[in-house]
Tab-separated table of C-alpha atoms and ligand atoms in Angstrom:
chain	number	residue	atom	x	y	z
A	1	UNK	CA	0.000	0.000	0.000
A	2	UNK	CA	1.547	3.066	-1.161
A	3	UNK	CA	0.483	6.625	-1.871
A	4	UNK	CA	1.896	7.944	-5.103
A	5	UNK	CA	2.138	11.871	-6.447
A	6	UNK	CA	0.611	13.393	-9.597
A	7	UNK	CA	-1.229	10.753	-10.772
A	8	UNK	CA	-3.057	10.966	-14.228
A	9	UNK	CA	-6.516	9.610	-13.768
A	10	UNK	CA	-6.845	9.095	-17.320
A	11	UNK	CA	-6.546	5.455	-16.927
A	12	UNK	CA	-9.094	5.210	-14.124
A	13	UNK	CA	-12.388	6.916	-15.974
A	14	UNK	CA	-13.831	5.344	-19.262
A	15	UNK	CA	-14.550	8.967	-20.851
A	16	UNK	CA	-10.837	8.930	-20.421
A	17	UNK	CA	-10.370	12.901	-19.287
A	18	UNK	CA	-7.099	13.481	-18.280
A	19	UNK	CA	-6.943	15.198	-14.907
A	20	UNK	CA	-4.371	15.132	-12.314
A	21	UNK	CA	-4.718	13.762	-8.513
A	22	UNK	CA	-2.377	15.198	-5.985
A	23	UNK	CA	-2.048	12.141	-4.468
A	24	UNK	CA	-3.717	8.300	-5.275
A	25	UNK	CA	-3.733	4.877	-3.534
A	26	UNK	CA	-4.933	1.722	-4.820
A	27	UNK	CA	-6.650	-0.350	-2.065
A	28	UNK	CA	-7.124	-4.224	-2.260
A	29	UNK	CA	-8.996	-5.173	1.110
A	30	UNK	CA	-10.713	-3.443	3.940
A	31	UNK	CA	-8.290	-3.078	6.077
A	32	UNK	CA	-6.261	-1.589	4.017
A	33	UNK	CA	-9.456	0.824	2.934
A	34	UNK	CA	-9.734	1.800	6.986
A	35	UNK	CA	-6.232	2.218	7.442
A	36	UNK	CA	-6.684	4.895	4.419
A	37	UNK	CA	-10.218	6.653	5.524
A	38	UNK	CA	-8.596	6.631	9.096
A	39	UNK	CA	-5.657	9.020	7.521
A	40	UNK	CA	-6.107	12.399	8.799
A	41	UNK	CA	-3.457	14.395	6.523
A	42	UNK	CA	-5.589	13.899	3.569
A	43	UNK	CA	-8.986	15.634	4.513
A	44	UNK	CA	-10.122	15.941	0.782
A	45	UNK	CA	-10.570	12.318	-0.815
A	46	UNK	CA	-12.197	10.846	-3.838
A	47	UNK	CA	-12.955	7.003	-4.282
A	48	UNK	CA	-12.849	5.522	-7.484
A	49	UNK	CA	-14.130	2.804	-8.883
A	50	UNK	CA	-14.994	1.546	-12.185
A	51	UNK	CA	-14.811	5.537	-13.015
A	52	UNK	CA	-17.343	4.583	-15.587
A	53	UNK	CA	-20.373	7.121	-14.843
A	54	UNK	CA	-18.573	10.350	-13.982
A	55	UNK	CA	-17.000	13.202	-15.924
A	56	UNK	CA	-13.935	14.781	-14.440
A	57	UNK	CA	-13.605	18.415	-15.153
A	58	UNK	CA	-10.777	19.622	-13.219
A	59	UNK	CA	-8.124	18.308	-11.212
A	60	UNK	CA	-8.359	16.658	-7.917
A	61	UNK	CA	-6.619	18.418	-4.843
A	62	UNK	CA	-6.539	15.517	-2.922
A	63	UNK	CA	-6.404	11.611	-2.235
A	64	UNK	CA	-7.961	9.658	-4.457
A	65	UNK	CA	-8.880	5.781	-3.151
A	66	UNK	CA	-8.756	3.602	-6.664
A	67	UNK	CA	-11.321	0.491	-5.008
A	68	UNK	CA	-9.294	-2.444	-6.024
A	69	UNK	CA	-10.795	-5.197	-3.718
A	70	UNK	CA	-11.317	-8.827	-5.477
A	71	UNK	CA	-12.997	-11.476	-4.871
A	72	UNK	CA	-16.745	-13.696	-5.560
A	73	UNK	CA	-17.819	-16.450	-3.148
A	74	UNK	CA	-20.919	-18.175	-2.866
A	75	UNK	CA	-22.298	-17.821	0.538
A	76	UNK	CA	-25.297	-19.948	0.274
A	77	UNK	CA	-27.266	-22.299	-1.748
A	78	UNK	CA	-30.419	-24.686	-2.204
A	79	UNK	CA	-31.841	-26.586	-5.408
A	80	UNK	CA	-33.254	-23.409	-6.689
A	81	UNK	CA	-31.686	-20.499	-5.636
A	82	UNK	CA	-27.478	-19.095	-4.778
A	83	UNK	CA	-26.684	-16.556	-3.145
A	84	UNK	CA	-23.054	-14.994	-3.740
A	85	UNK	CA	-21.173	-12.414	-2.906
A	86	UNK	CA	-18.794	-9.975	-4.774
A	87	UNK	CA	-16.310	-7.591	-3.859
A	88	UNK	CA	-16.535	-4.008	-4.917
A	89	UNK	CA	-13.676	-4.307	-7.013
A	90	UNK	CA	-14.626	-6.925	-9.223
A	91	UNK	CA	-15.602	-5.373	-12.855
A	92	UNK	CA	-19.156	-5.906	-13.487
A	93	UNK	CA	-19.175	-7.443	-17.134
A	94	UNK	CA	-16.648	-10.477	-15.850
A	95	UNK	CA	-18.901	-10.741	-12.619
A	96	UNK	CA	-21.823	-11.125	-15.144
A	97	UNK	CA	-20.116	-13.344	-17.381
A	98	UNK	CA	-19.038	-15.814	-14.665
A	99	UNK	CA	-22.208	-16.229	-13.275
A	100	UNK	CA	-23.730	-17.133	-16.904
A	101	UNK	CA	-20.818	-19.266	-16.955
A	102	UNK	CA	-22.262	-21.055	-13.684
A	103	UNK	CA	-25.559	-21.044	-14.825
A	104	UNK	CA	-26.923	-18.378	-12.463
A	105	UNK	CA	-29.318	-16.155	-14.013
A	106	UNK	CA	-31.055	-12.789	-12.824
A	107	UNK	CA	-28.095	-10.376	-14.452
A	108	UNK	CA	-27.909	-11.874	-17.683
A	109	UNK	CA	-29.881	-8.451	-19.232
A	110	UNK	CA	-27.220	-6.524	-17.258
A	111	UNK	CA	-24.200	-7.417	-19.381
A	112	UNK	CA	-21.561	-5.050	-20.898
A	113	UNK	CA	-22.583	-2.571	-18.524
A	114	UNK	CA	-19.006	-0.900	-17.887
A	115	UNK	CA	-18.265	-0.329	-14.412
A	116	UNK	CA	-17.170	-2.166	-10.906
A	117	UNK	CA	-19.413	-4.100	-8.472
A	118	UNK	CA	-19.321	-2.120	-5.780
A	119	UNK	CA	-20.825	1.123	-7.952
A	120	UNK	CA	-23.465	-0.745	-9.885
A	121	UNK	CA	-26.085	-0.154	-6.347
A	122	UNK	CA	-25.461	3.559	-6.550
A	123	UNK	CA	-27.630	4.440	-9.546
A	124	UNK	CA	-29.027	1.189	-9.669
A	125	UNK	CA	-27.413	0.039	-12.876
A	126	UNK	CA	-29.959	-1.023	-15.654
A	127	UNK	CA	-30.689	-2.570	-18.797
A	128	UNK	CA	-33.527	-3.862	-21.310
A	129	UNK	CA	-35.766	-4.578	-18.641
A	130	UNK	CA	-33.815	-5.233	-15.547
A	131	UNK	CA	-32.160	-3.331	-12.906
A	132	UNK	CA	-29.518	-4.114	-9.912
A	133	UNK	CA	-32.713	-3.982	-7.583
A	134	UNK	CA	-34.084	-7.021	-9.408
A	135	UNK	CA	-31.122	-9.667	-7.355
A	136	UNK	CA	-29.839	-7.525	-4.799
A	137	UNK	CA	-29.932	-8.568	-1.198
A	138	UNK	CA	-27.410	-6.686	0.173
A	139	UNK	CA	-24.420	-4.764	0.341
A	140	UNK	CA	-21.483	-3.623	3.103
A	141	UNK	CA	-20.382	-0.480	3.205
A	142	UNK	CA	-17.574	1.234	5.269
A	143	UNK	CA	-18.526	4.329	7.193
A	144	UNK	CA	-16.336	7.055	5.920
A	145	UNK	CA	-16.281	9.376	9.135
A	146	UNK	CA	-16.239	6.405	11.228
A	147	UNK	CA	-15.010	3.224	8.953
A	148	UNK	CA	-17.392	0.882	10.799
A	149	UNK	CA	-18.764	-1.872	8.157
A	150	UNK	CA	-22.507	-1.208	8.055
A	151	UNK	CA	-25.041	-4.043	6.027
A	152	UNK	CA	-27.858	-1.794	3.851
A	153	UNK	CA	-30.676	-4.391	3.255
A	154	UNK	CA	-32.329	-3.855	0.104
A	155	UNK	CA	-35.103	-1.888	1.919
A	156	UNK	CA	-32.347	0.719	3.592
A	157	UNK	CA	-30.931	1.050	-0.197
A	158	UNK	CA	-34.153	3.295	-1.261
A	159	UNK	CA	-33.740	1.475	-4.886
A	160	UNK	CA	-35.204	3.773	-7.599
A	161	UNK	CA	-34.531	4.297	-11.568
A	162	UNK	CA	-31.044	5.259	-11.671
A	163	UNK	CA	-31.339	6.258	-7.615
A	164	UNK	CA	-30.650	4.883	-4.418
A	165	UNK	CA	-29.984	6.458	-0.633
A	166	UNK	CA	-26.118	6.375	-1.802
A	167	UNK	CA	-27.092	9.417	-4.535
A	168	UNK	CA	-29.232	11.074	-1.354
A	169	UNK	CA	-28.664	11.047	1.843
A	170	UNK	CA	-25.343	8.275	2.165
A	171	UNK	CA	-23.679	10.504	-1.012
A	172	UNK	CA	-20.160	10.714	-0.229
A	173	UNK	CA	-20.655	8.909	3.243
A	174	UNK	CA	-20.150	5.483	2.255
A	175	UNK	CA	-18.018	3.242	0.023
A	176	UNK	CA	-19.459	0.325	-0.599
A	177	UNK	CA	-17.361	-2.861	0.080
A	178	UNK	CA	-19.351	-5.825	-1.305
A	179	UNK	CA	-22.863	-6.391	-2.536
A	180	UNK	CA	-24.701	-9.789	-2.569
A	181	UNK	CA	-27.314	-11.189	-5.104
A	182	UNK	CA	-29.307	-13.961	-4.805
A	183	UNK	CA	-29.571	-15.802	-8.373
A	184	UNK	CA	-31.467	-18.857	-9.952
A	185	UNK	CA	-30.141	-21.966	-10.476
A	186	UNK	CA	-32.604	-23.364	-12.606
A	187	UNK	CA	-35.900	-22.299	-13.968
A	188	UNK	CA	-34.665	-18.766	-14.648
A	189	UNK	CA	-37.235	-16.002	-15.137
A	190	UNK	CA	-35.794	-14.604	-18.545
A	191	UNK	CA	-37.181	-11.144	-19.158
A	192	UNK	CA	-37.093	-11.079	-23.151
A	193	UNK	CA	-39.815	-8.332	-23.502
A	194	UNK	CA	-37.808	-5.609	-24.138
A	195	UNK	CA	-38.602	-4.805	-28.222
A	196	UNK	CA	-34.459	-5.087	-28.912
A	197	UNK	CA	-34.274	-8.515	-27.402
A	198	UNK	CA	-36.870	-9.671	-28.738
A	199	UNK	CA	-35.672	-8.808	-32.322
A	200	UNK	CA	-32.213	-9.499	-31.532
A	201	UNK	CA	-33.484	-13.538	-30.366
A	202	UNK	CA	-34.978	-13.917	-33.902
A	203	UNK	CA	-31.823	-12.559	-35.853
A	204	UNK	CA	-30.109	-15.309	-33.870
A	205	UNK	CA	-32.759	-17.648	-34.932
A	206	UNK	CA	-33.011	-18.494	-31.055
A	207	UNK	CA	-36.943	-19.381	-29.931
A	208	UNK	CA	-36.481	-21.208	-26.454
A	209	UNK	CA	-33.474	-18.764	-25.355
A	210	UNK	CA	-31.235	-19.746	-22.211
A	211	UNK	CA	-29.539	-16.792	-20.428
A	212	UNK	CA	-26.635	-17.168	-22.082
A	213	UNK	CA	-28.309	-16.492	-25.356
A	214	UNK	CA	-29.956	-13.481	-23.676
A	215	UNK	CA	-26.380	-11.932	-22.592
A	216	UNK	CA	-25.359	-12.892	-26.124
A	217	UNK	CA	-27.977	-10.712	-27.657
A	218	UNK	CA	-27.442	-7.964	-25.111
A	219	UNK	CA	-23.920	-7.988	-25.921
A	220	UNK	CA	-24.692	-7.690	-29.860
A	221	UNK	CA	-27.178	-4.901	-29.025
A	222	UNK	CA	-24.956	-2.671	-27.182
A	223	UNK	CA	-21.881	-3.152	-29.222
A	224	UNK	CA	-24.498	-2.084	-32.136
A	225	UNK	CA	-25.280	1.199	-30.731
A	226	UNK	CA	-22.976	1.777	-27.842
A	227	UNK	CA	-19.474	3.136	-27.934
A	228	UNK	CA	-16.914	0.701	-26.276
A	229	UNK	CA	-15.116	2.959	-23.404
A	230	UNK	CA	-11.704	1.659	-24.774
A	231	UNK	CA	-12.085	3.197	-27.934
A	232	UNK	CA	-14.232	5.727	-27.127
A	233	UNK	CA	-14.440	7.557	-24.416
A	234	UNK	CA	-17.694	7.843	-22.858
A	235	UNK	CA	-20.043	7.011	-19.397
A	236	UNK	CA	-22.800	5.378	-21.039
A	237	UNK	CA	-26.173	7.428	-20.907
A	238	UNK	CA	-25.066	10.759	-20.303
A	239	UNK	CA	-28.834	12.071	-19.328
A	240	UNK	CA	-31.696	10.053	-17.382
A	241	UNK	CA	-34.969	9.691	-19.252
A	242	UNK	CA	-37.195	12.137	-17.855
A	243	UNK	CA	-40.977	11.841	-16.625
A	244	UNK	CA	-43.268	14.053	-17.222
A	245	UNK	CA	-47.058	14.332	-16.766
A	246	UNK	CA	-49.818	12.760	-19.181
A	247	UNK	CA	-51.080	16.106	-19.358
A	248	UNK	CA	-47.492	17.859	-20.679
A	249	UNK	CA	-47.106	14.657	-23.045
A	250	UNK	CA	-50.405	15.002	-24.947
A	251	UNK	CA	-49.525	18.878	-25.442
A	252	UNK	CA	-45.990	17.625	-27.164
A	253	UNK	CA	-48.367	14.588	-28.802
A	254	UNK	CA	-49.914	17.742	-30.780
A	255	UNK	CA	-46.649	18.834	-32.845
A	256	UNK	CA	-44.644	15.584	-32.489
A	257	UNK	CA	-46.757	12.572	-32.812
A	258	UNK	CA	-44.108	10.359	-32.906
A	259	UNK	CA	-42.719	11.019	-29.915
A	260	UNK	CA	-41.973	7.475	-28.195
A	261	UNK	CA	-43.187	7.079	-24.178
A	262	UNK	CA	-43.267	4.232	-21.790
A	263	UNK	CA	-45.965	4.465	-18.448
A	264	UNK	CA	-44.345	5.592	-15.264
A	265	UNK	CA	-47.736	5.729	-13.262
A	266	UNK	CA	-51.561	6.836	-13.588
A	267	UNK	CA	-50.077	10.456	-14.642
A	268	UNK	CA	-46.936	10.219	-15.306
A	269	UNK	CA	-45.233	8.824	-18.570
A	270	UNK	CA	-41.076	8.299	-19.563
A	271	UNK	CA	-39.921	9.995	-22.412
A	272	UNK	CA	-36.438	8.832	-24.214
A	273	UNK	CA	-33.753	11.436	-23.778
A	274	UNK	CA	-32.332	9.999	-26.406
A	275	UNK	CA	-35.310	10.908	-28.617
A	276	UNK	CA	-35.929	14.327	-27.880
A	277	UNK	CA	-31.391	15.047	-28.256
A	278	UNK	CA	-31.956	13.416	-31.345
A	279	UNK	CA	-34.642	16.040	-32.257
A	280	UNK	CA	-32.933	18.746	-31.131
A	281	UNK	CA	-30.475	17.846	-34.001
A	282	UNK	CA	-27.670	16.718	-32.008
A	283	UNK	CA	-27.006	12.886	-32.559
A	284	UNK	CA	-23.869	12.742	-34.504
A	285	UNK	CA	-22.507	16.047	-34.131
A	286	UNK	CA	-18.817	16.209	-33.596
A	287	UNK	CA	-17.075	19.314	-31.906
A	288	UNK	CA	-13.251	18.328	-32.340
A	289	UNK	CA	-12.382	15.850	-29.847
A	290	UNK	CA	-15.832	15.660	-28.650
A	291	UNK	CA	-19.960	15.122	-29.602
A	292	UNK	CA	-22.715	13.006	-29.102
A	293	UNK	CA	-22.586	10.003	-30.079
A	294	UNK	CA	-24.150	8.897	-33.871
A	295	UNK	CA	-26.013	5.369	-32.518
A	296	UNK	CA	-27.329	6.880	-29.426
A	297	UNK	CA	-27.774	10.747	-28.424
A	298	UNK	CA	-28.107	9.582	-25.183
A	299	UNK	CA	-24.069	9.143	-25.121
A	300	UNK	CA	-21.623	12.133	-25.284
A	301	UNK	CA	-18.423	10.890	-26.421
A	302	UNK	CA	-14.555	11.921	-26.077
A	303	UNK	CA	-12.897	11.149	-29.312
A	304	UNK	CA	-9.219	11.835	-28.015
A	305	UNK	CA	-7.859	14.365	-26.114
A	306	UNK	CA	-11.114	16.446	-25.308
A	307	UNK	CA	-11.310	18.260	-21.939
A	308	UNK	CA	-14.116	17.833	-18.888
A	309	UNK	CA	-14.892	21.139	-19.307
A	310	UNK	CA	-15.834	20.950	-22.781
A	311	UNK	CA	-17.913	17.944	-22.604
A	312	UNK	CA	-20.055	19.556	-19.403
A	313	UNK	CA	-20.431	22.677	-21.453
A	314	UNK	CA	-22.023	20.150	-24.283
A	315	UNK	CA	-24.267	18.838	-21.760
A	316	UNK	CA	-25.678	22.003	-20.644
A	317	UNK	CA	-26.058	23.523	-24.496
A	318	UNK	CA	-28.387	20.092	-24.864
A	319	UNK	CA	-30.407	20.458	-21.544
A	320	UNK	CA	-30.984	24.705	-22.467
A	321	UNK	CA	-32.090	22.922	-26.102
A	322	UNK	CA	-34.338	20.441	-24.990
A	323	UNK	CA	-35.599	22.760	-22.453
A	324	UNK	CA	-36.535	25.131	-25.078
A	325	UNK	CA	-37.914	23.106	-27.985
A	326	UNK	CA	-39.665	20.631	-25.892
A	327	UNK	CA	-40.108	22.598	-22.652
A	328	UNK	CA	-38.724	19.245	-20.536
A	329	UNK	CA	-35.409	19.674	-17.865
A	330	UNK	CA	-33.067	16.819	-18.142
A	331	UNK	CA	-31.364	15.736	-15.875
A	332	UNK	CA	-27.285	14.255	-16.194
A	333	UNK	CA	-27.329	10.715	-14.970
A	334	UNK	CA	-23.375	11.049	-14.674
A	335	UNK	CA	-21.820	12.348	-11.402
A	336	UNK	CA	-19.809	15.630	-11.977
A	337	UNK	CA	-16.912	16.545	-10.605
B	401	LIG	N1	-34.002	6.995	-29.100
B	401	LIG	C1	-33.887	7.835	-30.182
B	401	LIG	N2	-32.650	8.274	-30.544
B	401	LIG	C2	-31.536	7.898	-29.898
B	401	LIG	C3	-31.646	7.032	-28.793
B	401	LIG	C4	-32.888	6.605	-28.399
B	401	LIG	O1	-34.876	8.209	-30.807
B	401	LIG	O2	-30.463	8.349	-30.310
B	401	LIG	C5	-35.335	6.507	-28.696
B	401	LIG	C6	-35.870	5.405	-29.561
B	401	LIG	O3	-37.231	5.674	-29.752
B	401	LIG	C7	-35.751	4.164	-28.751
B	401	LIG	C8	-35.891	4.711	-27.354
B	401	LIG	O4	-35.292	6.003	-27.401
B	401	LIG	O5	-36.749	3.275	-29.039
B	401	LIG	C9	-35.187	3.882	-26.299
B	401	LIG	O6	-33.832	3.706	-26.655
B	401	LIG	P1	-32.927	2.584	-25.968
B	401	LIG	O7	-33.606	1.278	-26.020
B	401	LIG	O8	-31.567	2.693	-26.560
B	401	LIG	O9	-32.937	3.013	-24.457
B	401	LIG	P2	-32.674	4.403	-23.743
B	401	LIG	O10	-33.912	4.799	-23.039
B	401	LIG	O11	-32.095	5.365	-24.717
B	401	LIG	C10	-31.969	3.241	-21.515
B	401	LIG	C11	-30.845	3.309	-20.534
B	401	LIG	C12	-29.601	2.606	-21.072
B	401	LIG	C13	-29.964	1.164	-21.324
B	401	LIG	C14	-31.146	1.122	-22.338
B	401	LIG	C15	-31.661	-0.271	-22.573
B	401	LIG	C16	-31.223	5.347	-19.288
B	401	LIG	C17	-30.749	6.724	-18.990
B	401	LIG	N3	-30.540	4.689	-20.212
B	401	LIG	O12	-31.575	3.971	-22.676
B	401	LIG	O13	-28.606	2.632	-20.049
B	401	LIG	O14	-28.868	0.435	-21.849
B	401	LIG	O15	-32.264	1.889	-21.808
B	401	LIG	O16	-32.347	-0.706	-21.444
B	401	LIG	O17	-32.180	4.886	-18.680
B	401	LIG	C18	-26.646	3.664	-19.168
B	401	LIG	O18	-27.303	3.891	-18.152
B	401	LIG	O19	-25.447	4.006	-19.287
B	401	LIG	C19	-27.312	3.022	-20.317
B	401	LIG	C20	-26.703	2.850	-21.490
């Protein structure tokens, strides 16, 4: 364990900004995470995972805790169901991947979704269908103030679409150690509804699909209209889908009756972010080392060397768009900083 000096981060965030840290440290269990928290010359610290849903706009003036902590063990297990737990560190595609491997389904929907374990709980990582909620049971996380190891059931997590009490009231209070899902061993409720799986099944001529064919065909759909972080830079959805009332969406029905929706509630309705960027004439569009992405507006991109900055003043020239054309606020799903 050793704390180094002027450390790019460029390695450590998919939209691969380079910013500086003053100082880093790379920490592979929990004691060595409490010795860390417990150090009182560093005051100002930033822990990093997967670094794969936050934009870095400046540098960091202060020590930042790269969550390296390995491991996946099954703690329990009947006929039916496993349950297993997985350190923070663990990247969440292999995680996904080794449990198809095993047979365990529940995340098979979730593949390819960069990031680390121990983030996916914090905005409740989904895909086509299914979120984290879906097989969570629980996760530990270490006190900052305090680094006591504190179980969240799934109840004290405050789940929501891209939300949970670690984006509320725990932000910045907790860093989340392990999480554990409980998964099926047989029998596995496939969730194929989504209208991309579906289509993506019958291109693969699959009728009776198994969950590996399901992570196969969520694999082929995002690498159809998703950037890969190691060749471009990006965070995934840049933007949450917004909901707005019935009443608002039948007014936009009037002059855009094509405008897609999903139900949220008896007054309430989803609209794609993606949709209404793409409107606003900004899929595609390249600004030098930056845009939005051509598959999906829903994904700003860095194509090299751009800076934070520039991609965060993107963002806000699409939100004062969309704002105007369409009269909706939305929100960045990424973390700023
Ligand atoms: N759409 C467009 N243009 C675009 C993108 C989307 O018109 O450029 C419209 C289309 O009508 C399409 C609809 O939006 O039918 C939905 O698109 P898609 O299925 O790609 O889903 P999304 O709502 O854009 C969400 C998640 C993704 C997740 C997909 C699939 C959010 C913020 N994003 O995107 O999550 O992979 O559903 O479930 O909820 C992520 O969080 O990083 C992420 C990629």
């Amino acid at each position: 364990m050793q704390i180094e000096q002027n450390i790019s981060l460029k390695p450590y965030n998919t939209f691969g900004i380079e910013v500086f840290a003053d100082f880093f440290i790379s920490v592979s269990n929990i004691d060595e995470l409490k010795q860390v928290l417990a150090l009182k010359a560093y005051p100002n610290k930033l822990i990093l995972g997967g670094g794969s849903n936050m934009l870095l706009t400046k540098n960091f003036e202060g020590l930042v805790i790269h969550i390296n902590m390995k491991g996946i063990e099954i703690v329990s297990e009947d006929d039916d169901f496993v349950t297993i737990k997985a350190s923070a560190g663990e990247n969440w595609h292999e995680f996904v991947l080794w449990c198809i491997n095993n047979d365990f389904g529940g995340i098979e929907n979730l593949s390819l979704i960069p990031g680390n374990v121990g983030t996916a709980p914090i905005q409740n990582i989904g895909a086509y269908g299914v979120e984290l909620k879906d097989t969570f049971v629980s996760c530990e996380a270490i006190a900052l103030e305090t680094q006591i190891l504190k179980t969240f059931t799934k109840v004290d997590c405050h789940f929501d679409y891209r939300n949970s009490i670690f984006k509320q009231e725990a932000k910045g209070k907790y860093i989340i150690a392990s999480v554990t899902f409980l998964l099926s061993k047989k029998s596995h409720k496939l969730h194929v509804n989504y209208g991309a799986i579906t289509s993506q099944l019958e291109t693969m001529q699959v009728s009776q699909p198994t969950i590996q064919d399901i992570s196969k065909a969520v694999i082929a759909i995002r690498e159809s209209k998703l950037p890969n972080p190691k060749e471009i830079g990006n965070s995934g959805s840049f933007f949450k889908n917004p909901v707005i009332s019935k009443s608002n969406f039948n007014t936009l029905l009037q002059n855009f009756s094509d405008i897609p929706s999903y139900p949220v509630s008896k007054n309430e309705v989803k609209v794609p972010a993606g949709w209404l960027i793409e409107k606003a004439g900004f899929k595609g569009k390249q600004f030098g080392d930056y845009g939005v992405h051509k598959n999906q507006a829903l994904v700003l991109v860095n194509y090299g060397n751009a800076k934070g900055s520039d991609i965060l003043n993107l963002s806000k020239l699409i939100q004062k768009t969309v704002k105007r054309l369409f009269d909706i606020s939305i929100e960045a799903e990424v973390n700023i900083l």
